């Protein structure tokens, strides 16, 4: 339908067929998720939006980039408050092949020999996706509605096609992601909800192993004490290592939250207290910011089983189910302003290249969150702790909006030699309402 409407637009460009194609694309993207959001909008009716309705949701400095990948050709719509335009792009196969190269390059960019390959891989994809709109980008705040494998790529590392070819979009643009433009209306329907009683609830440094000294009092081997990536792609939960950086995150976040609002109530649940039971109890529904610093599980075959791994043992050393699953989260009432998933693969749904995406991330939107920060790959423990410290410094001390705070934190990491590789800072995206 999209392709036919765009073909009609090429024959009769003044008849608005490209706008109708955009609306068909919106309907296809948003119908299922809008249905699931209805319960968190106070019963308000939510529906796929017309183009003019989408425009009313945008701010003056916003540029919405909406992609639709097709077999023979793909399409891009740019939308501002005042105007919209459409563009023809290469077919899905060509775009996703380039995206696959970029994703692989980004994940390995921490290795010195991979740095040059990363830059070379990013430029062709940037030209494909942004070349037609190079003059439209200016310094606008970008809102990205991606499709297919593009949902696995952080647009922050794409380069300006009109520039030198080496400047990341991150340098000039705040970037927010949406599963569809219509979702924004559903999120904003939640405005006017009762004020939260607490400021921040953080769950970090869970107890993963029976060898944990908090259970056995045995000293960790050096390799476990160092920590590692915050994920596993298998279900062998005994393989998880403790994450020292996650406790640092919890302590820093609690300190910054206190500086931001001395009277604000803060829940700092670490160790045994960072449990699945705590989340399912409903106690987190009264906090504005929810922060999870733990391991993540990606289950491509059953995305609803993807989850966050919290404490696997109770205080008596007894094993317990510590995996907080996407299917459980979406049934909760978590009307947070911001949820931060400081773990691996929390922004992905199915295997790379598939249309399924972000089940864990979107489960928090369905539970009531207005915006979620999540990751696209196996992020590094130390680098993530440093990124989160800088992000919350911007959010609480400098009082920046979440999108601006994330941009500033990532830029500061990028400009330091130790953390300059995109692997360390580009893996986190913000999805939801940028305001």
mmCIF file of N, CA, C and O in Angstrom, residues 77-128:
data_model
loop_
_atom_site.group_PDB
_atom_site.id
_atom_site.type_symbol
_atom_site.label_atom_id
_atom_site.label_comp_id
_atom_site.label_asym_id
_atom_site.label_seq_id
_atom_site.Cartn_x
_atom_site.Cartn_y
_atom_site.Cartn_z
ATOM 1 N N UNK A 77 10.201 10.092 5.204
ATOM 2 C CA UNK A 77 9.403 11.311 5.319
ATOM 3 C C UNK A 77 10.060 12.217 6.349
ATOM 4 O O UNK A 77 10.471 11.765 7.421
ATOM 5 N N UNK A 78 10.179 13.491 6.018
ATOM 6 C CA UNK A 78 10.588 14.492 6.994
ATOM 7 C C UNK A 78 9.363 15.306 7.370
ATOM 8 O O UNK A 78 8.591 15.710 6.496
ATOM 9 N N UNK A 79 9.196 15.548 8.660
ATOM 10 C CA UNK A 79 8.013 16.254 9.145
ATOM 11 C C UNK A 79 8.451 17.313 10.147
ATOM 12 O O UNK A 79 9.218 17.024 11.073
ATOM 13 N N UNK A 80 7.980 18.532 9.958
ATOM 14 C CA UNK A 80 8.120 19.607 10.939
ATOM 15 C C UNK A 80 6.723 20.121 11.264
ATOM 16 O O UNK A 80 5.724 19.633 10.738
ATOM 17 N N UNK A 81 6.653 21.124 12.116
ATOM 18 C CA UNK A 81 5.341 21.696 12.453
ATOM 19 C C UNK A 81 4.653 22.305 11.240
ATOM 20 O O UNK A 81 3.424 22.331 11.154
ATOM 21 N N UNK A 82 5.457 22.774 10.283
ATOM 22 C CA UNK A 82 4.886 23.512 9.163
ATOM 23 C C UNK A 82 4.802 22.712 7.867
ATOM 24 O O UNK A 82 3.981 23.035 7.000
ATOM 25 N N UNK A 83 5.640 21.706 7.686
ATOM 26 C CA UNK A 83 5.722 21.076 6.362
ATOM 27 C C UNK A 83 6.127 19.617 6.473
ATOM 28 O O UNK A 83 6.587 19.144 7.522
ATOM 29 N N UNK A 84 5.959 18.907 5.358
ATOM 30 C CA UNK A 84 6.424 17.518 5.247
ATOM 31 C C UNK A 84 6.910 17.290 3.827
ATOM 32 O O UNK A 84 6.423 17.906 2.879
ATOM 33 N N UNK A 85 7.881 16.398 3.693
ATOM 34 C CA UNK A 85 8.398 16.016 2.385
ATOM 35 C C UNK A 85 8.682 14.519 2.399
ATOM 36 O O UNK A 85 8.864 13.917 3.464
ATOM 37 N N UNK A 86 8.749 13.915 1.223
ATOM 38 C CA UNK A 86 9.032 12.480 1.116
ATOM 39 C C UNK A 86 10.178 12.254 0.146
ATOM 40 O O UNK A 86 10.407 13.047 -0.783
ATOM 41 N N UNK A 87 10.899 11.145 0.350
ATOM 42 C CA UNK A 87 12.082 10.835 -0.447
ATOM 43 C C UNK A 87 12.125 9.333 -0.696
ATOM 44 O O UNK A 87 11.697 8.534 0.141
ATOM 45 N N UNK A 88 12.676 8.954 -1.850
ATOM 46 C CA UNK A 88 12.852 7.551 -2.199
ATOM 47 C C UNK A 88 14.281 7.136 -1.856
ATOM 48 O O UNK A 88 15.243 7.827 -2.216
ATOM 49 N N UNK A 89 14.421 6.005 -1.183
ATOM 50 C CA UNK A 89 15.715 5.471 -0.772
ATOM 51 C C UNK A 89 15.919 4.096 -1.404
ATOM 52 O O UNK A 89 14.985 3.515 -1.959
ATOM 53 N N UNK A 90 17.129 3.540 -1.306
ATOM 54 C CA UNK A 90 17.368 2.184 -1.815
ATOM 55 C C UNK A 90 16.500 1.143 -1.111
ATOM 56 O O UNK A 90 15.914 1.396 -0.057
ATOM 57 N N UNK A 91 16.444 -0.049 -1.683
ATOM 58 C CA UNK A 91 15.637 -1.130 -1.131
ATOM 59 C C UNK A 91 16.159 -1.638 0.197
ATOM 60 O O UNK A 91 17.300 -1.371 0.601
ATOM 61 N N UNK A 92 15.313 -2.401 0.847
ATOM 62 C CA UNK A 92 15.610 -2.914 2.176
ATOM 63 C C UNK A 92 16.904 -3.715 2.225
ATOM 64 O O UNK A 92 17.698 -3.571 3.163
ATOM 65 N N UNK A 93 17.138 -4.556 1.228
ATOM 66 C CA UNK A 93 18.333 -5.401 1.239
ATOM 67 C C UNK A 93 19.609 -4.589 1.288
ATOM 68 O O UNK A 93 20.532 -4.894 2.056
ATOM 69 N N UNK A 94 19.694 -3.530 0.489
ATOM 70 C CA UNK A 94 20.896 -2.705 0.450
ATOM 71 C C UNK A 94 21.078 -1.928 1.756
ATOM 72 O O UNK A 94 22.191 -1.853 2.297
ATOM 73 N N UNK A 95 20.005 -1.380 2.255
ATOM 74 C CA UNK A 95 20.105 -0.602 3.495
ATOM 75 C C UNK A 95 20.459 -1.499 4.672
ATOM 76 O O UNK A 95 21.334 -1.173 5.485
ATOM 77 N N UNK A 96 19.817 -2.658 4.776
ATOM 78 C CA UNK A 96 20.078 -3.519 5.930
ATOM 79 C C UNK A 96 21.458 -4.157 5.872
ATOM 80 O O UNK A 96 22.066 -4.410 6.913
ATOM 81 N N UNK A 97 21.980 -4.387 4.678
ATOM 82 C CA UNK A 97 23.354 -4.892 4.569
ATOM 83 C C UNK A 97 24.335 -3.855 5.107
ATOM 84 O O UNK A 97 25.278 -4.181 5.839
ATOM 85 N N UNK A 98 24.106 -2.593 4.759
ATOM 86 C CA UNK A 98 24.961 -1.519 5.269
ATOM 87 C C UNK A 98 24.791 -1.361 6.774
ATOM 88 O O UNK A 98 25.764 -1.143 7.509
ATOM 89 N N UNK A 99 23.552 -1.484 7.249
ATOM 90 C CA UNK A 99 23.296 -1.369 8.679
ATOM 91 C C UNK A 99 23.969 -2.498 9.451
ATOM 92 O O UNK A 99 24.494 -2.297 10.552
ATOM 93 N N UNK A 100 23.967 -3.683 8.877
ATOM 94 C CA UNK A 100 24.610 -4.823 9.530
ATOM 95 C C UNK A 100 26.109 -4.566 9.696
ATOM 96 O O UNK A 100 26.692 -4.874 10.745
ATOM 97 N N UNK A 101 26.729 -4.007 8.686
ATOM 98 C CA UNK A 101 28.159 -3.684 8.763
ATOM 99 C C UNK A 101 28.420 -2.652 9.854
ATOM 100 O O UNK A 101 29.378 -2.760 10.612
ATOM 101 N N UNK A 102 27.571 -1.635 9.918
ATOM 102 C CA UNK A 102 27.750 -0.583 10.911
ATOM 103 C C UNK A 102 27.584 -1.145 12.322
ATOM 104 O O UNK A 102 28.384 -0.854 13.214
ATOM 105 N N UNK A 103 26.563 -1.956 12.525
ATOM 106 C CA UNK A 103 26.332 -2.522 13.852
ATOM 107 C C UNK A 103 27.529 -3.351 14.311
ATOM 108 O O UNK A 103 27.996 -3.233 15.447
ATOM 109 N N UNK A 104 28.032 -4.178 13.420
ATOM 110 C CA UNK A 104 29.198 -5.003 13.746
ATOM 111 C C UNK A 104 30.410 -4.129 14.062
ATOM 112 O O UNK A 104 31.161 -4.397 15.010
ATOM 113 N N UNK A 105 30.597 -3.075 13.268
ATOM 114 C CA UNK A 105 31.737 -2.183 13.477
ATOM 115 C C UNK A 105 31.641 -1.450 14.801
ATOM 116 O O UNK A 105 32.626 -1.298 15.526
ATOM 117 N N UNK A 106 30.437 -1.011 15.159
ATOM 118 C CA UNK A 106 30.266 -0.285 16.414
ATOM 119 C C UNK A 106 30.568 -1.176 17.615
ATOM 120 O O UNK A 106 31.204 -0.748 18.579
ATOM 121 N N UNK A 107 30.113 -2.414 17.568
ATOM 122 C CA UNK A 107 30.330 -3.332 18.687
ATOM 123 C C UNK A 107 31.808 -3.662 18.892
ATOM 124 O O UNK A 107 32.215 -4.002 20.009
ATOM 125 N N UNK A 108 32.602 -3.581 17.822
ATOM 126 C CA UNK A 108 34.023 -3.911 17.932
ATOM 127 C C UNK A 108 34.908 -2.672 17.926
ATOM 128 O O UNK A 108 36.135 -2.791 17.908
ATOM 129 N N UNK A 109 34.316 -1.480 17.968
ATOM 130 C CA UNK A 109 35.093 -0.251 17.796
ATOM 131 C C UNK A 109 36.028 0.046 18.952
ATOM 132 O O UNK A 109 36.879 0.932 18.862
ATOM 133 N N UNK A 110 35.906 -0.685 20.080
ATOM 134 C CA UNK A 110 36.837 -0.476 21.189
ATOM 135 C C UNK A 110 38.229 -0.984 20.843
ATOM 136 O O UNK A 110 39.205 -0.601 21.505
ATOM 137 N N UNK A 111 38.329 -1.838 19.825
ATOM 138 C CA UNK A 111 39.631 -2.345 19.404
ATOM 139 C C UNK A 111 40.269 -1.362 18.428
ATOM 140 O O UNK A 111 39.635 -0.924 17.463
ATOM 141 N N UNK A 112 41.502 -1.018 18.669
ATOM 142 C CA UNK A 112 42.178 0.017 17.879
ATOM 143 C C UNK A 112 42.116 -0.266 16.392
ATOM 144 O O UNK A 112 41.840 0.623 15.578
ATOM 145 N N UNK A 113 42.329 -1.514 16.009
ATOM 146 C CA UNK A 113 42.359 -1.848 14.587
ATOM 147 C C UNK A 113 40.997 -1.718 13.931
ATOM 148 O O UNK A 113 40.887 -1.702 12.699
ATOM 149 N N UNK A 114 39.933 -1.614 14.723
ATOM 150 C CA UNK A 114 38.582 -1.518 14.164
ATOM 151 C C UNK A 114 38.120 -0.080 13.984
ATOM 152 O O UNK A 114 37.080 0.158 13.362
ATOM 153 N N UNK A 115 38.863 0.893 14.517
ATOM 154 C CA UNK A 115 38.395 2.278 14.483
ATOM 155 C C UNK A 115 38.197 2.767 13.048
ATOM 156 O O UNK A 115 37.164 3.350 12.717
ATOM 157 N N UNK A 116 39.196 2.546 12.191
ATOM 158 C CA UNK A 116 39.089 3.016 10.807
ATOM 159 C C UNK A 116 37.947 2.354 10.062
ATOM 160 O O UNK A 116 37.224 3.004 9.291
ATOM 161 N N UNK A 117 37.752 1.050 10.295
ATOM 162 C CA UNK A 117 36.665 0.338 9.635
ATOM 163 C C UNK A 117 35.315 0.892 10.065
ATOM 164 O O UNK A 117 34.384 0.995 9.266
ATOM 165 N N UNK A 118 35.202 1.263 11.331
ATOM 166 C CA UNK A 118 33.949 1.829 11.822
ATOM 167 C C UNK A 118 33.603 3.093 11.054
ATOM 168 O O UNK A 118 32.465 3.277 10.599
ATOM 169 N N UNK A 119 34.565 3.980 10.898
ATOM 170 C CA UNK A 119 34.320 5.228 10.172
ATOM 171 C C UNK A 119 33.949 4.951 8.723
ATOM 172 O O UNK A 119 33.031 5.576 8.173
ATOM 173 N N UNK A 120 34.639 4.014 8.104
ATOM 174 C CA UNK A 120 34.346 3.715 6.689
ATOM 175 C C UNK A 120 32.965 3.086 6.539
ATOM 176 O O UNK A 120 32.276 3.326 5.536
ATOM 177 N N UNK A 121 32.544 2.293 7.496
ATOM 178 C CA UNK A 121 31.239 1.634 7.406
ATOM 179 C C UNK A 121 30.100 2.613 7.630
ATOM 180 O O UNK A 121 29.033 2.496 7.020
ATOM 181 N N UNK A 122 30.301 3.601 8.507
ATOM 182 C CA UNK A 122 29.233 4.532 8.854
ATOM 183 C C UNK A 122 28.902 5.477 7.706
ATOM 184 O O UNK A 122 27.728 5.808 7.480
ATOM 185 N N UNK A 123 29.895 5.903 6.964
ATOM 186 C CA UNK A 123 29.670 6.910 5.914
ATOM 187 C C UNK A 123 28.687 6.446 4.839
ATOM 188 O O UNK A 123 27.749 7.187 4.500
ATOM 189 N N UNK A 124 28.813 5.243 4.269
ATOM 190 C CA UNK A 124 27.840 4.826 3.245
ATOM 191 C C UNK A 124 26.407 4.763 3.771
ATOM 192 O O UNK A 124 25.474 5.186 3.081
ATOM 193 N N UNK A 125 26.214 4.262 4.970
ATOM 194 C CA UNK A 125 24.864 4.204 5.527
ATOM 195 C C UNK A 125 24.328 5.612 5.759
ATOM 196 O O UNK A 125 23.141 5.895 5.506
ATOM 197 N N UNK A 126 25.187 6.502 6.233
ATOM 198 C CA UNK A 126 24.766 7.886 6.451
ATOM 199 C C UNK A 126 24.322 8.530 5.151
ATOM 200 O O UNK A 126 23.316 9.259 5.113
ATOM 201 N N UNK A 127 25.049 8.276 4.080
ATOM 202 C CA UNK A 127 24.669 8.839 2.783
ATOM 203 C C UNK A 127 23.321 8.311 2.322
ATOM 204 O O UNK A 127 22.494 9.052 1.796
ATOM 205 N N UNK A 128 23.097 7.010 2.523
ATOM 206 C CA UNK A 128 21.819 6.417 2.115
ATOM 207 C C UNK A 128 20.648 7.026 2.875
ATOM 208 O O UNK A 128 19.609 7.357 2.303
#
